[in-house]
XYZ file of C-alpha atoms in Angstrom:
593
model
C 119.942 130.912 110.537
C 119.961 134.521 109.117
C 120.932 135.488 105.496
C 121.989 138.602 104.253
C 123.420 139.487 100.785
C 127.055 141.993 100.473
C 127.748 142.510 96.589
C 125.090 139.674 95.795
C 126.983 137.316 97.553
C 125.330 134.847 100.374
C 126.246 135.506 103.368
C 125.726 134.339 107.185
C 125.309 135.853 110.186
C 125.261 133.162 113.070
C 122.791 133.253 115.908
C 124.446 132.643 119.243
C 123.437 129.282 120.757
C 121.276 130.622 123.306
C 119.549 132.802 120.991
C 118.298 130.142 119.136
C 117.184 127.498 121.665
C 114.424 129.918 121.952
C 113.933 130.922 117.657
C 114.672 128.374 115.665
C 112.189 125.209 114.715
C 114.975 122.542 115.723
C 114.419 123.538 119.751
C 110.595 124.414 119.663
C 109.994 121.256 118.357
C 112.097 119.667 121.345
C 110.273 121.904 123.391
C 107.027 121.384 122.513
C 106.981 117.572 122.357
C 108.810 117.526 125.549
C 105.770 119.315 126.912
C 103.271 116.643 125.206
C 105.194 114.079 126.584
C 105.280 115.100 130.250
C 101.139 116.200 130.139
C 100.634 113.052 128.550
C 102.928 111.309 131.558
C 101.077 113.144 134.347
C 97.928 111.925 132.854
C 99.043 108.022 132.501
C 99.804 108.316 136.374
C 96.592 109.815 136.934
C 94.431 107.361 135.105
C 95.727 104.600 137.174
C 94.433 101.989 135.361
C 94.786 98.407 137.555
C 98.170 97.447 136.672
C 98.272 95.807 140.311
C 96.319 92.399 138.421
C 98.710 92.223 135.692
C 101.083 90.346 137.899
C 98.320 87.797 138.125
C 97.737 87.441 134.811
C 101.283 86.977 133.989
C 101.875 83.519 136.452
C 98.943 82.367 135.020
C 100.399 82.580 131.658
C 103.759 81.030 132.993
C 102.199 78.439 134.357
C 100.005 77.534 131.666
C 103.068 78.174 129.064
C 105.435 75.907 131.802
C 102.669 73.327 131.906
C 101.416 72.845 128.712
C 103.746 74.370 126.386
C 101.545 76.062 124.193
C 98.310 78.653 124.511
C 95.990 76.877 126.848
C 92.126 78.554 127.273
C 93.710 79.809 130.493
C 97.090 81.375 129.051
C 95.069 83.001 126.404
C 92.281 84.565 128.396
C 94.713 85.802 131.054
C 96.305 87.204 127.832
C 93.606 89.285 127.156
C 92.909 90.349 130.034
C 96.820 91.140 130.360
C 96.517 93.478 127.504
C 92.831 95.347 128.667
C 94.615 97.004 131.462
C 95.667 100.242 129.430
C 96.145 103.731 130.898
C 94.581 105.216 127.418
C 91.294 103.828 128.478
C 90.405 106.022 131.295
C 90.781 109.744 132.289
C 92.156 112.313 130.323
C 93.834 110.127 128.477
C 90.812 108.787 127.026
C 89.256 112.403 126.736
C 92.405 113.258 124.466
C 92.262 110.293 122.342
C 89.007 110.416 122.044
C 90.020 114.334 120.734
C 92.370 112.614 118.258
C 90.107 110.242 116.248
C 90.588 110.564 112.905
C 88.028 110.073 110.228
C 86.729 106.672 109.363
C 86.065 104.190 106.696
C 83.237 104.793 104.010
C 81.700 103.660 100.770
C 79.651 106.061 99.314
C 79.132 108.988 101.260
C 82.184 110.687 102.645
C 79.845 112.368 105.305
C 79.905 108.825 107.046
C 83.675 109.655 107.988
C 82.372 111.892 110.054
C 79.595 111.642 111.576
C 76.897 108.760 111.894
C 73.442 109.313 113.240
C 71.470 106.805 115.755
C 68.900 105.440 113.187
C 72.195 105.199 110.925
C 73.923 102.960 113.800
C 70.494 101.252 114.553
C 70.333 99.607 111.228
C 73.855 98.708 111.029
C 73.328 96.936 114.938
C 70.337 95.538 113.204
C 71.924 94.295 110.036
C 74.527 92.583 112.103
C 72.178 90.750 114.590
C 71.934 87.833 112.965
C 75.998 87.489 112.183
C 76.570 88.152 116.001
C 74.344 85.294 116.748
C 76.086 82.816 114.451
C 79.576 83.928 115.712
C 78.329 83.260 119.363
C 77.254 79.580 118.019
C 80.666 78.928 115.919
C 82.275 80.552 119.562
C 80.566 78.422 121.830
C 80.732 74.922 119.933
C 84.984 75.898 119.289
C 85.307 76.597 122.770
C 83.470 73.079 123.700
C 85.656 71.428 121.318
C 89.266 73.062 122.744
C 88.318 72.328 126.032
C 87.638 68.571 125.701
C 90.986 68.250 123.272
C 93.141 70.425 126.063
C 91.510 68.258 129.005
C 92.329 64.881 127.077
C 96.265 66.469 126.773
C 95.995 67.477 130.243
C 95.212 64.300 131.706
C 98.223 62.524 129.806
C 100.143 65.523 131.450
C 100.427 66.872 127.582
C 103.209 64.250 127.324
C 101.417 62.310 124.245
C 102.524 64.745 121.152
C 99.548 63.338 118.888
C 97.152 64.823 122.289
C 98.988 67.983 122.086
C 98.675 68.492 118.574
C 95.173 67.816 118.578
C 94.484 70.608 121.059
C 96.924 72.813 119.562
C 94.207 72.904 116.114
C 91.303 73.333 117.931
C 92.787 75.896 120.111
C 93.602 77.592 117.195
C 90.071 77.313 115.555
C 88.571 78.594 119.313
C 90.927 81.810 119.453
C 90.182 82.223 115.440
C 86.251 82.173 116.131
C 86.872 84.272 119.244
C 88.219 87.366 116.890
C 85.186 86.699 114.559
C 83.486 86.797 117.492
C 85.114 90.006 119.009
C 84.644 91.864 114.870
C 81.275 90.287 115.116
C 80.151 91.816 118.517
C 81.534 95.316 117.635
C 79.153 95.838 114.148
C 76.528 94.608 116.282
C 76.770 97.345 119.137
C 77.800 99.952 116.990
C 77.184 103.798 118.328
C 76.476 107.432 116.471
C 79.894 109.245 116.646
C 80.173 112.837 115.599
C 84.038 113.520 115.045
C 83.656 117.289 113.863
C 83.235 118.489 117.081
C 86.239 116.514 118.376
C 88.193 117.602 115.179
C 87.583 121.510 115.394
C 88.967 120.959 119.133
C 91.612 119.602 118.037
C 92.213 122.197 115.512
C 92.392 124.707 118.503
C 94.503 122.666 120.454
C 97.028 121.743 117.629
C 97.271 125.802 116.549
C 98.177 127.048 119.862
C 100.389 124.607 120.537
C 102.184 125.644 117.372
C 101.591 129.113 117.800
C 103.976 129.007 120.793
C 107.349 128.568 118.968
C 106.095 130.638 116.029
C 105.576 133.892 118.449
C 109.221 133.522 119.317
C 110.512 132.504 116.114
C 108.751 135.672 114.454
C 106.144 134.426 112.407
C 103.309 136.031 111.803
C 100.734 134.692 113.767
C 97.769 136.518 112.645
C 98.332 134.909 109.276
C 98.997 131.600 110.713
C 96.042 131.049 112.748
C 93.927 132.479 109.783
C 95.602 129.729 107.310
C 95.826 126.645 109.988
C 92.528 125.757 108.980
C 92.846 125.470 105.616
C 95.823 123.094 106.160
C 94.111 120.956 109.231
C 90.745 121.104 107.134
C 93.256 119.465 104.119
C 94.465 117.242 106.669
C 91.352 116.242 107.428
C 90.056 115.422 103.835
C 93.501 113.654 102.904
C 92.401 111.255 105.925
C 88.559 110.971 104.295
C 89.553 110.422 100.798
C 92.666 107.593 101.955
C 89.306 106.003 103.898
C 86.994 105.641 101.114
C 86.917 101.542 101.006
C 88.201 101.725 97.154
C 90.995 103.834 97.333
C 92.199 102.059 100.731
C 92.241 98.924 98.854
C 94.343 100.456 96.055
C 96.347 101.583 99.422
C 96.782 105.467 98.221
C 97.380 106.612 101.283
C 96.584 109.946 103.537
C 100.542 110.863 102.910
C 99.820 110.932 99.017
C 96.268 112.894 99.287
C 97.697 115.479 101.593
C 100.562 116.221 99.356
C 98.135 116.305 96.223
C 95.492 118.507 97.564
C 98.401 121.001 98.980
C 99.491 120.898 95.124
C 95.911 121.451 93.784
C 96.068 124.941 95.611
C 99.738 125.812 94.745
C 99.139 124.939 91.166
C 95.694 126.552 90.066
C 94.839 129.654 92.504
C 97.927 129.611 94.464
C 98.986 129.956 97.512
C 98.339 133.176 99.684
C 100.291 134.431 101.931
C 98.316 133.878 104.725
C 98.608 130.374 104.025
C 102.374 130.050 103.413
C 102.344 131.293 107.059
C 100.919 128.303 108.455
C 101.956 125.730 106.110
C 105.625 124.975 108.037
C 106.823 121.919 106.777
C 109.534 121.573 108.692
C 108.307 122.741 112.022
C 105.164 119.747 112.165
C 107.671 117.213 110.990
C 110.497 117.742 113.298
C 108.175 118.273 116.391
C 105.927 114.810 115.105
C 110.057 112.993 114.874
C 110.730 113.848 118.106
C 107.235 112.062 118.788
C 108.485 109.587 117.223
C 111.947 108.995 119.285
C 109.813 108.197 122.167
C 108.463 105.021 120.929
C 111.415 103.936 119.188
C 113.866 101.687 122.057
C 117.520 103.159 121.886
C 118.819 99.912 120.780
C 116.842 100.324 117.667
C 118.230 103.174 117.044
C 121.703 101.911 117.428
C 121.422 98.890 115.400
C 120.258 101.211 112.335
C 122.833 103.756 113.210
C 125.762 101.723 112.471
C 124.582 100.560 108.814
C 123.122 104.022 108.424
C 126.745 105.260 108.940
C 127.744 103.641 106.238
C 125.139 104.352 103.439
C 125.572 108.013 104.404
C 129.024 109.259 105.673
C 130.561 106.557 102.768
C 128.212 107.404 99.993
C 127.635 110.803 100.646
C 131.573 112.217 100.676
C 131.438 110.035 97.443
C 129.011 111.032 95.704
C 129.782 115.330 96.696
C 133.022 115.241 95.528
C 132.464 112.802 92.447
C 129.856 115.258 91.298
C 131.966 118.481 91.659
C 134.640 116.730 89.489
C 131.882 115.995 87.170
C 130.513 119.112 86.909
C 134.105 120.954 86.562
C 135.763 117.940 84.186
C 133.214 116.958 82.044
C 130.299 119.348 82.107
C 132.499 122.268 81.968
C 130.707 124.146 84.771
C 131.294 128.526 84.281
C 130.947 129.181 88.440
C 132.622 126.828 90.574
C 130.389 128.168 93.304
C 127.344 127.243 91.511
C 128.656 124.095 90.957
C 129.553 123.441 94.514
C 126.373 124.652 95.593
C 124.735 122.259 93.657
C 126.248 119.478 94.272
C 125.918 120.103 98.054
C 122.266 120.336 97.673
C 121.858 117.462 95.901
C 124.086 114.893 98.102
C 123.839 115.914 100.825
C 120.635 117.231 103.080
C 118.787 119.841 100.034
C 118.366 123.465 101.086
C 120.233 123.557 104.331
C 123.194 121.773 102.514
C 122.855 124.535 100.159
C 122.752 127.787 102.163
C 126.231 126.239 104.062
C 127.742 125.345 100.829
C 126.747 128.877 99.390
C 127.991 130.551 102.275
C 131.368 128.596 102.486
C 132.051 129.209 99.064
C 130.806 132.864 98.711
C 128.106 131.886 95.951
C 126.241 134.417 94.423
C 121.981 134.915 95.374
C 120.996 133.574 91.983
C 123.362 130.410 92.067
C 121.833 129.557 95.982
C 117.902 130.413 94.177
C 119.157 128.259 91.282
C 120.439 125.380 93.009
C 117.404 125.127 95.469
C 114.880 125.436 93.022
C 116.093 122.262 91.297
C 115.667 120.789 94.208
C 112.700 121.394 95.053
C 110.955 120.498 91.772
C 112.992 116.810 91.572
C 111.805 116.357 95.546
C 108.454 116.208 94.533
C 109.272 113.710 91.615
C 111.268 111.697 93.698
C 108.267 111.942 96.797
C 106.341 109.356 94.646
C 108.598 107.971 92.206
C 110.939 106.237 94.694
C 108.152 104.544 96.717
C 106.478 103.614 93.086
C 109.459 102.229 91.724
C 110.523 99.968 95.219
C 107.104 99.366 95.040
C 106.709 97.953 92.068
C 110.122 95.794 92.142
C 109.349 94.473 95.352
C 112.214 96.295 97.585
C 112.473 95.596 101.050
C 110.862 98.215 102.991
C 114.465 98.406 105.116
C 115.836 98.708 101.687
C 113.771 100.510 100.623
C 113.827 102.876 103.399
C 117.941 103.194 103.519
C 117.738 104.061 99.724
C 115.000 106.592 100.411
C 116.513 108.768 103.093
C 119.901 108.364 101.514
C 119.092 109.912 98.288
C 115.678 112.551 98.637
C 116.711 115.879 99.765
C 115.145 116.747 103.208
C 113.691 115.536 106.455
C 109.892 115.958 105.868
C 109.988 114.931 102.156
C 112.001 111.897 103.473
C 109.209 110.882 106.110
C 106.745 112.002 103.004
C 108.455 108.957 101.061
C 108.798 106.369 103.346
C 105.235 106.581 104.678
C 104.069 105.989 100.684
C 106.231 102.299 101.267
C 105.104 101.268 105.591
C 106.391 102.392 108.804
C 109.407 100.374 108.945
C 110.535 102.560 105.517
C 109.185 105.760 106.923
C 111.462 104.695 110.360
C 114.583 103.667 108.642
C 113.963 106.392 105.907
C 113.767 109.097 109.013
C 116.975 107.823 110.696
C 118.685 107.465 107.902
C 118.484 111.208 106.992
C 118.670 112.004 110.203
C 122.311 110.221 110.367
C 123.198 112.356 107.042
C 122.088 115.677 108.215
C 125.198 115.662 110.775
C 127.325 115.782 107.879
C 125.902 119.461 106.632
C 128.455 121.141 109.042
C 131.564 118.424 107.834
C 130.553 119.483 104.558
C 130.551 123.347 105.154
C 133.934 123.176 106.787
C 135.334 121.234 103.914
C 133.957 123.354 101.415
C 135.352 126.261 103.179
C 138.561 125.292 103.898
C 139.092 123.946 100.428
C 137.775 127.593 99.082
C 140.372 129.291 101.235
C 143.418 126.917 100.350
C 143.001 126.204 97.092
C 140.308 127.789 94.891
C 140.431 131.660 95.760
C 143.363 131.725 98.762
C 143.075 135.499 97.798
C 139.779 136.671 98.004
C 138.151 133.612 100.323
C 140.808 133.931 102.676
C 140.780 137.884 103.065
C 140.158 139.634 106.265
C 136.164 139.012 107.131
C 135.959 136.747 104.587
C 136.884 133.237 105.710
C 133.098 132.238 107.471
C 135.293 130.317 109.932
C 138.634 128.899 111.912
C 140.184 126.351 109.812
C 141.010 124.421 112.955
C 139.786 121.887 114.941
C 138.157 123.626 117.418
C 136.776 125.620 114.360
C 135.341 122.869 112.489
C 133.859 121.339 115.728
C 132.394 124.518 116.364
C 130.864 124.739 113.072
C 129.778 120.969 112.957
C 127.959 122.061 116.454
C 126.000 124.782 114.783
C 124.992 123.169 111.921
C 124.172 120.198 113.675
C 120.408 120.180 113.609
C 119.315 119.952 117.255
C 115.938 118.369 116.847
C 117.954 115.270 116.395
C 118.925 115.503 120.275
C 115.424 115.692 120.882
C 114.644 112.676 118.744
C 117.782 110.441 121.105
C 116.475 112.040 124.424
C 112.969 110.897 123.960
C 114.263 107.427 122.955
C 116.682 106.849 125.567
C 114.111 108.352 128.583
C 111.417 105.967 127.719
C 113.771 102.858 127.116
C 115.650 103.402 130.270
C 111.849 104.375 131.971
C 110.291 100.726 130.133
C 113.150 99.009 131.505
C 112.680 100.133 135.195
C 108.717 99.576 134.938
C 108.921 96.266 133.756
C 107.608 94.841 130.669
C 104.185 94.875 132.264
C 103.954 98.088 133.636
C 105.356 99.438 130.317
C 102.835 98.168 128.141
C 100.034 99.621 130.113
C 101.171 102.703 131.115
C 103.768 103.943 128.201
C 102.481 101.608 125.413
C 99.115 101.927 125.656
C 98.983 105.218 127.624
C 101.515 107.540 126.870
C 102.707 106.806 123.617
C 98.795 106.489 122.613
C 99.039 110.079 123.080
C 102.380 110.723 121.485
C 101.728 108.797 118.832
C 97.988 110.291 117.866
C 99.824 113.781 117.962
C 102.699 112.829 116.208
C 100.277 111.464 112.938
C 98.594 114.482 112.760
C 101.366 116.571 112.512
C 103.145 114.476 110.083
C 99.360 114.721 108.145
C 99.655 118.521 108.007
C 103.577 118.615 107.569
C 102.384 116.293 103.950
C 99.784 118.913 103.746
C 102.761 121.928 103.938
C 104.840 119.920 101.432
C 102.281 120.375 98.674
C 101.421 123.577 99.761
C 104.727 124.922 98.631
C 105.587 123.475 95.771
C 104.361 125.575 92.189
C 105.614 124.754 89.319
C 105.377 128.052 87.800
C 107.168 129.505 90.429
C 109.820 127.504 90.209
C 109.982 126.449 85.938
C 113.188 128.788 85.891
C 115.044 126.362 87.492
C 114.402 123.763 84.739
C 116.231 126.334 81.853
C 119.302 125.881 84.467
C 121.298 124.369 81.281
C 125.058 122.664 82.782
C 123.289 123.395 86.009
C 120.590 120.810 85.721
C 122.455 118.557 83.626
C 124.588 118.563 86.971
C 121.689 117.789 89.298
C 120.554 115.066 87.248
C 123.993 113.178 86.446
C 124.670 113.428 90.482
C 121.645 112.230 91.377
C 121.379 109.364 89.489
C 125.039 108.190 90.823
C 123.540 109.069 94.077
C 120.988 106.911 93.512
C 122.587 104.130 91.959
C 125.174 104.477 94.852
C 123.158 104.481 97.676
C 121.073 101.364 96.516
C 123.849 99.384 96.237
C 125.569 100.172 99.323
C 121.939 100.192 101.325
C 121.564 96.157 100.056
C 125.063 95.554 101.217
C 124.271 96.943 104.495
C 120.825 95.747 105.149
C 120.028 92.971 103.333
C 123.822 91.365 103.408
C 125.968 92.335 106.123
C 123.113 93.810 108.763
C 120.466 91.490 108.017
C 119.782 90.586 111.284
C 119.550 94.078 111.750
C 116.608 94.169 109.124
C 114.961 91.513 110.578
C 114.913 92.886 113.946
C 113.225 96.244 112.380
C 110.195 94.341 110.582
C 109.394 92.475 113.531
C 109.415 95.211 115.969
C 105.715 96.394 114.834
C 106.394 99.641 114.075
């Protein structure tokens, strides 16, 4: 979307639709994880992994579940065995994932992240000789005991409940010494691994494919691939630091490190140019979303949809129009531009919300700078103290999630949040502003149309003034162009793989879009959301943006709003989620996400 100033006043020139399916983020990140998603299909059909067996394994399992009731030695080895037939374990597949490890646990030196030598994985197989030997007695004598207590049920036709039961515990106590078994066996064969090979390919890989949109969206790609590393490299450390067995325990997360070490930069040397270029936020979240839409089932998205509705085309209307009332009733607000451009920002979807409100009400360049900067330094506050805070009062990650993308101000600082609290946050969280961000272009029509009819008929209203047709094609067309498009990307994914699942058969979809195409999807889409956190801290300096904090009325405005917005959005997210649409939130936390 293109900006240009006439007498200091934001303006807009729109980019025809076709123009900017090929130079705008929203489509290159459709594009380019449509084109992960279709490599990473032709390779899941190319691994062919031996999907033909899983039909045996699955009448063994119905016959052992019709028989018995409960996991038999026979349902649960067919089980695994079931769930070993995976298309990421073979062919390229395999070669990619193997690309996308990311660094590992480590105590004391960070180096063993990285890399481990053979003498180093010697003396750990060494060290864990003697517990592998152990778990292979405990194994052996719980499998001797299951079997006799499941052949005494089976003889009485596990009809006698008191049988049953009895081979129900030690069942339990075999598949529980089979895992300590399994963790057991692992430590005792462990290998050398040296991931910075793996992770400068990936580097390569992960620039170019970036690079693509950026040539056609006009960045400068000279600068980018000259500051990529220093983000991926930031990445990188965000994942070694989050690993380090102390801080995991304390769960501070990769999402938190990347963010911080980002800041570190911004806030003592600064950030170069060169490295503005490639830190792009928005780009490596929207393309990892759209990731993310093909391992999320439609229905899913549906069921939060309809709630989601609610906490954001309710609240938000509210909360917009409540705080422009506030700001011109009780704050006494100067600029009723600035005022509307604030409260735009701050209810509705940050600096996109902005720029439309701006534009629709003819704001001047210094309200717009004034408006977003406050924005951006309470994002950053609101990146860690929303997660702390439902954290700390024990919020429901649904809850929490709702509240999250309801109230922080865009996409990636959203998905920032929500990963701080779990995945099912970070999902809701994601959807939630997702939902919202449709309402940028309802908002920009309104504020338009209420410019023109009511607040300066005169000058809004003039020839070449009004930014659109106050009709209904007109505010469907500019709903349309403001809509942002990566969301149709995020749908398409969802819906292709559901519908694709659903022909396969539960079977054929775990091994070869489970565990084979969405292993790739997925591995992609964490990175980028790594180096998107990485971009977020990359950009923020307090001294660059300090001004915004002597905005006077201004910031009182952001701060009143946003507290009702917060206040607002809480409540109506527990009504939704935890009291009307529980099921709905129950659904969600046992999906796995």
């Amino acid at each position: 979307m293109a900006e240009n100033q006439v007498d200091n006043v934001v303006t807009e020139t729109k980019i025809p639709m076709t123009t900017q399916m090929y130079t705008t983020e929203d489509w290159w990140a459709i594009w380019l994880a449509g084109i992960i998603l279709i490599l990473a299909m032709i390779a899941a059909m190319a691994a062919r992994p031996n999907v033909e067996s899983m039909a045996e394994y699955r009448a063994i399992m119905e016959q052992e579940q019709e028989m018995a009731g409960f996991r038999t030695i026979a349902y649960t080895e067919a089980e695994a065995r079931l769930n070993a037939v995976r298309a990421r374990d073979s062919g390229f597949l395999k070669t990619i994932n193997d690309l996308m490890a990311r660094p590992g646990r480590w105590s004391t030196n960070p180096l063993d992240s990285l890399y481990r030598s053979e003498s180093a994985a010697a003396e750990i197989r060494a060290a864990n000789q003697e517990r592998l030997e152990q778990a292979t007695e405990r194994l052996n004598v719980a499998r001797a005991n299951a079997e006799e207590a499941e052949n005494r049920a089976r003889e009485a036709n596990f009809q006698n409940t008191q049988l049953n039961q009895e081979a129900r515990a030690l069942l339990g106590e075999w598949r529980a010494a089979r895992s300590s078994h399994s963790s057991a066996r692992s430590a005792a064969n462990t290998q050398p691994f040296n991931r910075i090979p793996t992770l400068l390919g990936l580097m390569v890989v992960m620039a170019l494919i970036f690079s693509i949109g950026g040539k056609f969206m006009g960045h400068n790609l000279k600068n980018f691939f000259i500051g990529f590393p220093i983000v991926f490299g930031l990445a990188v450390l965000s994942y070694v630091i989050a690993n380090q067995e102390t801080v995991r325990a304390y769960g501070f997360s990769y999402v938190l490190w990347g963010i911080v070490l980002g800041m570190l930069i911004s806030n003592t040397v600064g950030t170069p140019k060169f490295l503005k270029s490639a830190a792009q936020t928005e780009y490596f979240i929207k393309t990892g979303l759209v990731l993310l839409g093909a391992s999320i089932l439609i229905n899913l998205i549906i069921m939060v949809g309809l709630p989601g509705i609610f906490v954001t085309w309710v609240v938000t209307p509210i909360v917009l129009i409540g705080t422009y009332w506030f700001g011109q009733n009780v704050i006494k607000m100067e600029s009723k531009q600035l005022n509307i451009t604030v409260s735009s920002d701050m209810s509705v979807s940050g600096v996109s919300a902005a720029i439309a409100a701006a534009a629709a009400s003819r704001a001047k360049k210094e309200e717009l700078t004034l408006a977003i900067g406050m924005s951006m330094i309470f994002v950053v506050v609101m990146i860690f103290a929303l997660p702390t805070f439902a954290n700390w009062v024990g919020m429901h990650p649904v809850w929490a999630g709702a509240w999250i993308g309801g109230t922080v101000d865009n996409t990636g600082s959203v998905v920032a949040a929500g990963e701080l609290i779990g995945p099912e946050a970070m999902y809701v969280a994601a959807t939630i502003k997702m939902i919202q961000n449709v309402m940028i272009g309802v908002m920009a029509f309104g504020v338009a149309a209420y410019w023109c009819l009511k607040v300066e008929p005169d000058r809004a209203c003039a020839a070449g003034a009004a930014p659109m047709k106050f009709t209904a094609a007109g505010a469907l067309s500019e709903i349309w162009y403001r809509f942002p498009k990566f969301i149709l990307g995020f749908i398409g994914a969802s819906v292709f793989f559901s519908a694709l699942g659903a022909a396969m058969g539960e079977d054929w979809a775990q091994a070869m879009i489970r565990n084979g195409i969405l292993a790739w999807a997925n591995g992609f889409r964490d990175w980028f959301f790594a180096i998107a956190f990485v971009s977020i801290g990359l950009s923020i300096s307090y001294r660059e943006l300090k001004e915004p904090l002597r905005g006077g009325k201004a910031l009182i405005l952001y701060v009143c709003g946003q507290g009702f917005n917060l206040l607002l959005t809480a409540f109506v997210a527990y009504i939704m989620f935890m009291v009307l649409f529980r099921d709905v939130t129950d659904r969600l936390m046992g999906m796995g996400l």
